Structure formats: structure tokens, C-alpha cells
Short mmCIF file of C-alpha atoms in Angstrom, two decimals:
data_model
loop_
_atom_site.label_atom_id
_atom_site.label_comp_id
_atom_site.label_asym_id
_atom_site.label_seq_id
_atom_site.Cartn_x
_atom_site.Cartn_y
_atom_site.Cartn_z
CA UNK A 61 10.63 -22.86 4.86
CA UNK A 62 12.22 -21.93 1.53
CA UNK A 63 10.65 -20.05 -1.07
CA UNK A 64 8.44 -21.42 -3.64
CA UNK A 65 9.67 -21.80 -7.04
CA UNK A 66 7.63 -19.57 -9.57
CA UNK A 67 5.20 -22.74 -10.65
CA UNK A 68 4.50 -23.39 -7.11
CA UNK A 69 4.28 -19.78 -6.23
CA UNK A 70 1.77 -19.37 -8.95
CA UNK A 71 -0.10 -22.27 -8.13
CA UNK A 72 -0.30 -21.29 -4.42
CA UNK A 73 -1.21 -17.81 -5.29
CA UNK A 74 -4.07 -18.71 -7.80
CA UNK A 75 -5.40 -21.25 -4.48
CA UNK A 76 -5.27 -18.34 -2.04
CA UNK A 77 -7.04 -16.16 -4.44
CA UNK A 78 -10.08 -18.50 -4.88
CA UNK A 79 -9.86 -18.68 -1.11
CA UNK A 80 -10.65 -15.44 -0.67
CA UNK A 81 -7.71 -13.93 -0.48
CA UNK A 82 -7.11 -9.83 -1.41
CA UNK A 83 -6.06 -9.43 -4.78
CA UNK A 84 -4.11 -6.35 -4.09
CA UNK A 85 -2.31 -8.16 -0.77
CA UNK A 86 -1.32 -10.97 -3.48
CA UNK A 87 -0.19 -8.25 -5.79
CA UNK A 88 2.20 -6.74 -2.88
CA UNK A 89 3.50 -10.44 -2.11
CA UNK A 90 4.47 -10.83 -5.84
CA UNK A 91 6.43 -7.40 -5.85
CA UNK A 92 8.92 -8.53 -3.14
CA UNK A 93 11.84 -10.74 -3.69
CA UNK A 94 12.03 -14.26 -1.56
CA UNK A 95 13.54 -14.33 1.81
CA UNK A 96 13.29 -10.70 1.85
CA UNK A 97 13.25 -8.25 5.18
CA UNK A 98 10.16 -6.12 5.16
CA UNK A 99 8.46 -3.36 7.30
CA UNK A 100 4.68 -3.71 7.03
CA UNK A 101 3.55 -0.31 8.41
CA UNK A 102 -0.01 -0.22 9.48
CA UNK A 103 -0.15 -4.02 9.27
CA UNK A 104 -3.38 -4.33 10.58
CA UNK A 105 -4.33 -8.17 11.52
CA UNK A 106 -1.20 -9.21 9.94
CA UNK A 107 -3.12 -10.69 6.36
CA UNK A 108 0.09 -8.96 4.88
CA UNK A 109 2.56 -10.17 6.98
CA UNK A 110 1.62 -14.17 6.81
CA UNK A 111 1.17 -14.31 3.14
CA UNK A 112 4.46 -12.78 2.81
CA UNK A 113 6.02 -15.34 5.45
CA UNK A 114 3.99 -18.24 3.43
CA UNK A 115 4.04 -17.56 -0.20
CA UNK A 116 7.77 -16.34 0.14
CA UNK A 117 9.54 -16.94 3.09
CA UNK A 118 10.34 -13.84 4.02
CA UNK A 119 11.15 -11.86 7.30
CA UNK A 120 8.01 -9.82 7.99
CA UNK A 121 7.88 -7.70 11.06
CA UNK A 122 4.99 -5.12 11.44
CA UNK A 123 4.23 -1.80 13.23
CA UNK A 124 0.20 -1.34 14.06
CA UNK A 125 -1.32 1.47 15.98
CA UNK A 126 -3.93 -0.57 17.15
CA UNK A 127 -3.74 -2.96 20.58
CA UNK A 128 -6.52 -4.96 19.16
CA UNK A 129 -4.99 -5.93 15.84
CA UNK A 130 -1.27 -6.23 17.65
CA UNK A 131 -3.07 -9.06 19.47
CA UNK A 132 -4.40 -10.59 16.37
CA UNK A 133 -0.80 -10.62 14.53
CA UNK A 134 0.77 -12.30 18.05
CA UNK A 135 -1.99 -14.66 17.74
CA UNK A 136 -0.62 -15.47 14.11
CA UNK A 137 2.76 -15.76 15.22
CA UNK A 138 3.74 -12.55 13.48
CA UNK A 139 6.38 -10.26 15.24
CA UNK A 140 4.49 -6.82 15.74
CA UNK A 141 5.02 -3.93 17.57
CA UNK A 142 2.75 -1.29 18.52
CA UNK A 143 3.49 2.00 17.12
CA UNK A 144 2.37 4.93 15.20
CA UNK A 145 3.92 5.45 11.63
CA UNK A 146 3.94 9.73 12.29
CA UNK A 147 6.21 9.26 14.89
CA UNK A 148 7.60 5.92 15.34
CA UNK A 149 9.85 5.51 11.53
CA UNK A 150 12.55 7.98 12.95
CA UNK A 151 13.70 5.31 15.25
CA UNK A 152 14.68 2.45 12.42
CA UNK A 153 17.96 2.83 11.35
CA UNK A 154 18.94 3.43 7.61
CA UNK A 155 18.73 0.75 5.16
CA UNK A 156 17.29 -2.00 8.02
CA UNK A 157 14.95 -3.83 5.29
CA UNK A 158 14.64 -4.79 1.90
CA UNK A 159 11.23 -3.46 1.48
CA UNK A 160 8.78 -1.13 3.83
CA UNK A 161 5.52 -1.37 2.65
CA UNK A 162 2.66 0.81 3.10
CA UNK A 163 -0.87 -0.98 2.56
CA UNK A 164 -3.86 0.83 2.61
CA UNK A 165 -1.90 3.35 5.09
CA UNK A 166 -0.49 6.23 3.95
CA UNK A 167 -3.83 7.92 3.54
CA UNK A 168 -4.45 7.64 7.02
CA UNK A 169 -1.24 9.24 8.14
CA UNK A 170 -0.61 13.06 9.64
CA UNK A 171 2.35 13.73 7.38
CA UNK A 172 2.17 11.58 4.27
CA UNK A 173 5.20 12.76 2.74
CA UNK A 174 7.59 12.59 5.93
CA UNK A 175 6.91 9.12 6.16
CA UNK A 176 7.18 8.32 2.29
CA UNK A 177 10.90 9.65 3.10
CA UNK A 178 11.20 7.60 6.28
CA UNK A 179 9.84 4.63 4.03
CA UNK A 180 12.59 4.66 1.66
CA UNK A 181 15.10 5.70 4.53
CA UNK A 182 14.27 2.47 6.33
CA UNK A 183 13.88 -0.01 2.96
CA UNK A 184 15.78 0.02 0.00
CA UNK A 185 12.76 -0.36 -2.03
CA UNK A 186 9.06 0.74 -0.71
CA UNK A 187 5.45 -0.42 -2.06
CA UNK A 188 2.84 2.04 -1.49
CA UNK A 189 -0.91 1.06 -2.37
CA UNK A 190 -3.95 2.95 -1.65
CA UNK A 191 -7.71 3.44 -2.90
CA UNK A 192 -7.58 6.48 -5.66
CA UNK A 193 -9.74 8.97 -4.93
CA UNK A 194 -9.78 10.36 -7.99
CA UNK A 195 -11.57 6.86 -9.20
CA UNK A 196 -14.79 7.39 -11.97
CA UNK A 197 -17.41 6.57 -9.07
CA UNK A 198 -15.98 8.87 -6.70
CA UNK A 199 -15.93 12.29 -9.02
CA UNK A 200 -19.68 11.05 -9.69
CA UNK A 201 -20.73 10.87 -6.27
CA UNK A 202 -19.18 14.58 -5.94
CA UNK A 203 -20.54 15.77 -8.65
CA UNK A 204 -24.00 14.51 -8.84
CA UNK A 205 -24.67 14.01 -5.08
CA UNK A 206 -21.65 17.00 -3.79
CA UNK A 207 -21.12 14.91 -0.99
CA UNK A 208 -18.19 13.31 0.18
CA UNK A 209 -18.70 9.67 -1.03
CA UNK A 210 -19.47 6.11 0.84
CA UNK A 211 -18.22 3.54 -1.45
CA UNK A 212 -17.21 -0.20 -0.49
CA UNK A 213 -13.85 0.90 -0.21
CA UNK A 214 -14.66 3.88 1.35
CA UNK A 215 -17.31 3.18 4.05
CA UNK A 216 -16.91 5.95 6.26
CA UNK A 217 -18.59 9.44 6.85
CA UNK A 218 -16.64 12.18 6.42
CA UNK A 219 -16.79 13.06 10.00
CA UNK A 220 -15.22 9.42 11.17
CA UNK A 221 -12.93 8.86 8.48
CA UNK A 222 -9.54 7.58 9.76
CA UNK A 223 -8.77 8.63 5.78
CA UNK A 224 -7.40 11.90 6.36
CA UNK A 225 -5.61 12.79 3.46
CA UNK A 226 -6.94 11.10 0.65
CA UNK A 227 -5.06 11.60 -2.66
CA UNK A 228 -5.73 10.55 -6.35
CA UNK A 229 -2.93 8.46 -8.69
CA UNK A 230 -1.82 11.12 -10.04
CA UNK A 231 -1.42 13.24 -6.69
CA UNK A 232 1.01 10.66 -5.42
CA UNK A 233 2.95 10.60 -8.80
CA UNK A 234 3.44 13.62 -8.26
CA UNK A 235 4.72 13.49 -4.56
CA UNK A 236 7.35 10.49 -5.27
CA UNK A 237 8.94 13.29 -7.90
CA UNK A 238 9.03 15.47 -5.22
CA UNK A 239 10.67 13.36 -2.84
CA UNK A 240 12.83 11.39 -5.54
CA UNK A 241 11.21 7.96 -5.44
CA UNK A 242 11.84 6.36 -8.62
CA UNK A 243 8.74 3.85 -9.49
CA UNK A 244 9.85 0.65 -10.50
CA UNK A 245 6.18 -0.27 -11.15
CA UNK A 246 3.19 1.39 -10.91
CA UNK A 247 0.07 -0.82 -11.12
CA UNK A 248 -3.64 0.26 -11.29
CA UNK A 249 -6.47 -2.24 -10.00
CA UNK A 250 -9.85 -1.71 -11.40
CA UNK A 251 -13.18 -2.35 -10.23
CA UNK A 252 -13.02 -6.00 -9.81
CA UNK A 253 -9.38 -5.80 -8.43
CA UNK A 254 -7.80 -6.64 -11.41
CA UNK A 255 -4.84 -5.01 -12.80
CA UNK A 256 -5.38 -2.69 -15.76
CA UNK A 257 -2.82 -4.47 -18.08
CA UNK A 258 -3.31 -1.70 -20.92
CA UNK A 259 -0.13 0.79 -21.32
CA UNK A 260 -2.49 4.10 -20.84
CA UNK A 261 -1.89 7.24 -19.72
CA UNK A 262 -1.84 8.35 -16.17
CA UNK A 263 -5.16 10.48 -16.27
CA UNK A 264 -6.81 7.84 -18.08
CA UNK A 265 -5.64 5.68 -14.98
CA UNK A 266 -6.27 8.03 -12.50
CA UNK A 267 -10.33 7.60 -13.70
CA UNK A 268 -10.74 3.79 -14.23
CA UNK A 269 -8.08 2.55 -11.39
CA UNK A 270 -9.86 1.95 -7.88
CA UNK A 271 -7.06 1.16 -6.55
CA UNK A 272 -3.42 2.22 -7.15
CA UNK A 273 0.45 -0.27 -6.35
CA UNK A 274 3.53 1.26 -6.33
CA UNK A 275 7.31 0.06 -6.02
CA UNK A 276 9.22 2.48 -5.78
CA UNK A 277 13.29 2.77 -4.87
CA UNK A 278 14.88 5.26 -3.57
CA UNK A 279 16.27 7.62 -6.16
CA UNK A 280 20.36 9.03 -6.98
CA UNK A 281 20.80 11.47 -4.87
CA UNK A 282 18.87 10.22 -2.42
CA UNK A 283 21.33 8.22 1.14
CA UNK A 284 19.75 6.53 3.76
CA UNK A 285 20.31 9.11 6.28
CA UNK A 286 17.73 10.63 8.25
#
């Protein structure tokens, strides 16, 4: 399959969106190049992975901690291993992809900023996305309620979260500086998953953005040794 040229991309995008598709998955397919190599960590049921393959042809391989959404991505056709992102990056050599992305998954990790470093070890360029916890609803529900809140994108308890280290936009700003990511693009999706196309500042971002997209690249300085 080749990739689709940028009518046809469009097109097909706009078709998968009114099929139901996620509008932060589409965003993630539109920040990677056609044909590309790319790491999904924490792949889940491979969603990720086949819109990548279908809307632009790329390579998409996928590491998943859990046996029963390997078997879903096998089921797609999807080339998956099972493995955990704490422990399991160290063992891809430097530079082996275009792009490692992290969807929904860096939250749920032990050491978020070891495997930010690992990210952009492995890929030349990374995409991070993840829900902002530092979102207008949430600070409500803390400080009206002072409880830890249950949102749609946050459905769990506090007690069987696999959210472990949740973070706001501006938290993880802060952590690419520290590890030397440059962003290429930083995108914030607001309550009806729509990017927030105004040029605003990050804390006004940091309240009105539910979710937050990064591409980053690693920065000078920076090799792809481990």
C-alpha cells in the first residue's frame, strides 16, 4: 500500500472520524511522516498501530504489557510483542525507528522520565500524549469535592488506578527541558477533543486542555546511546 496523498489522506481521515474514530489517535497519525518506522509503546488493542498502517503506510510494531490485548493486535495482523515499557526499551538499539510513540502511556509507567530518554534513544522523533491533570474539571473536583477525581477520562478510583504518576501540561514541559527534548509541536485537545487552535500561553493551556500531544526530537547534545 502506498501512502495517501494529502486530499485522500484528509478525506480518509475526516471518514474515520465520523466513524468513530479517536480524535487524538488521528491527531498522532497526522504527526508522523508516510512509510515511517514507529514504536507504539503501550499499544493497547492496536487502534494506533492499524490507522497508522492504513492512513499512512507505515511500519508499526508495538510493545503491550497485556496478553489479552497482544492477542487482539495478532488478531489485527499487527506485529506485537509483549513487554513492559520500565524494563523492556533498554533492549532496542539506538536510532531503530523514526518515531516511538507514547499514547495514553507514560502516566502509567514506574519511571516516566527513564523511558522519555529511552523514547528518544530508540526514535529519532517521539509523540507523547496524555490526559492533563491539571485540566479546569479536575482542580474543581479537588477543590470542591478534595477527592481524587472520576472523570470520563479518568474512570478509576484512586486505589485501582493503573495512572500512577499523573502530571499536568505544564509538568511535562517542564520534564522534556530537563531531559533535552525539543517540541516540535505541542498540541492541546479540549473538551470535545478538539485542538485549541488559539496561540495562548501554557498555563492558560494547562486549564482548558483535557488532553495534551507532543512531538518532540531529540535535542543537540543529546546521541542515541544508551
Amino acid at each position: 500500500m502506498n501512502a495517501l496523498p494529502p486530499d485522500d489522506f484528509d478525506t480518509r481521515k475526516a471518514s474515520l472520524a465520523a466513524a468513530g474514530a479517536r480524535p487524538d489517535h488521528l491527531l498522532l497519525a497526522e504527526m508522523v511522516e508516510p512509510g515511517a518506522r514507529v514504536l507504539d509503546v503501550g499499544c493497547g488493542d492496536g487502534s494506533l498501530m492499524a490507522l497508522l498502517r492504513d492512513l499512512r503506510d507505515c511500519d508499526a510494531r508495538g510493545v503491550e504489557l497485556d496478553r489479552e490485548n497482544v492477542n487482539k493486535c495478532l488478531a489485527k495482523g499487527l506485529a506485537v510483542v509483549q513487554g513492559d515499557a520500565d524494563t523492556d526499551l533498554f533492549d532496542y538499539a539506538d536510532d531503530g525507528f523514526d518515531y516511538v510513540i507514547l499514547s495514553q502511556t507514560i502516566q502509567a509507567t514506574l519511571r516516566p522520565r527513564e523511558v522519555l530518554e529511552q523514547m528518544l534513544r530508540i526514535g529519532k522523533c517521539g509523540i507523547v500524549s496524555f490526559h492533563n491533570f491539571g485540566y479546569w474539571r479536575v482542580r474543581f473536583e479537588l477543590l470542591l469535592r478534595g477527592r481524587m477525581p472520576i472523570t470520563e477520562q479518568l474512570p478509576f478510583s484512586w486505589y485501582d488506578t493503573p495512572n500512577i504518576h499523573h502530571c499536568t501540561m505544564r509538568d511535562f514541559v517542564v520534564l522534556c527541558h530537563e531531559v533535552g527534548a525539543v517540541m516540535e509541536r505541542a498540541v492541546a485537545l479540549d473538551a470535545g477533543d478538539r485542538p485549541v487552535r488559539l496561540p495562548l500561553p501554557w498555563w492558560v493551556w494547562n486549564m482548558i486542555g483535557r488532553q495534551g500531544v507532543f512531538l518532540l526530537r531529540r535535542g543537540e547534545g543529546q546521541d542515541g546511546e544508551g
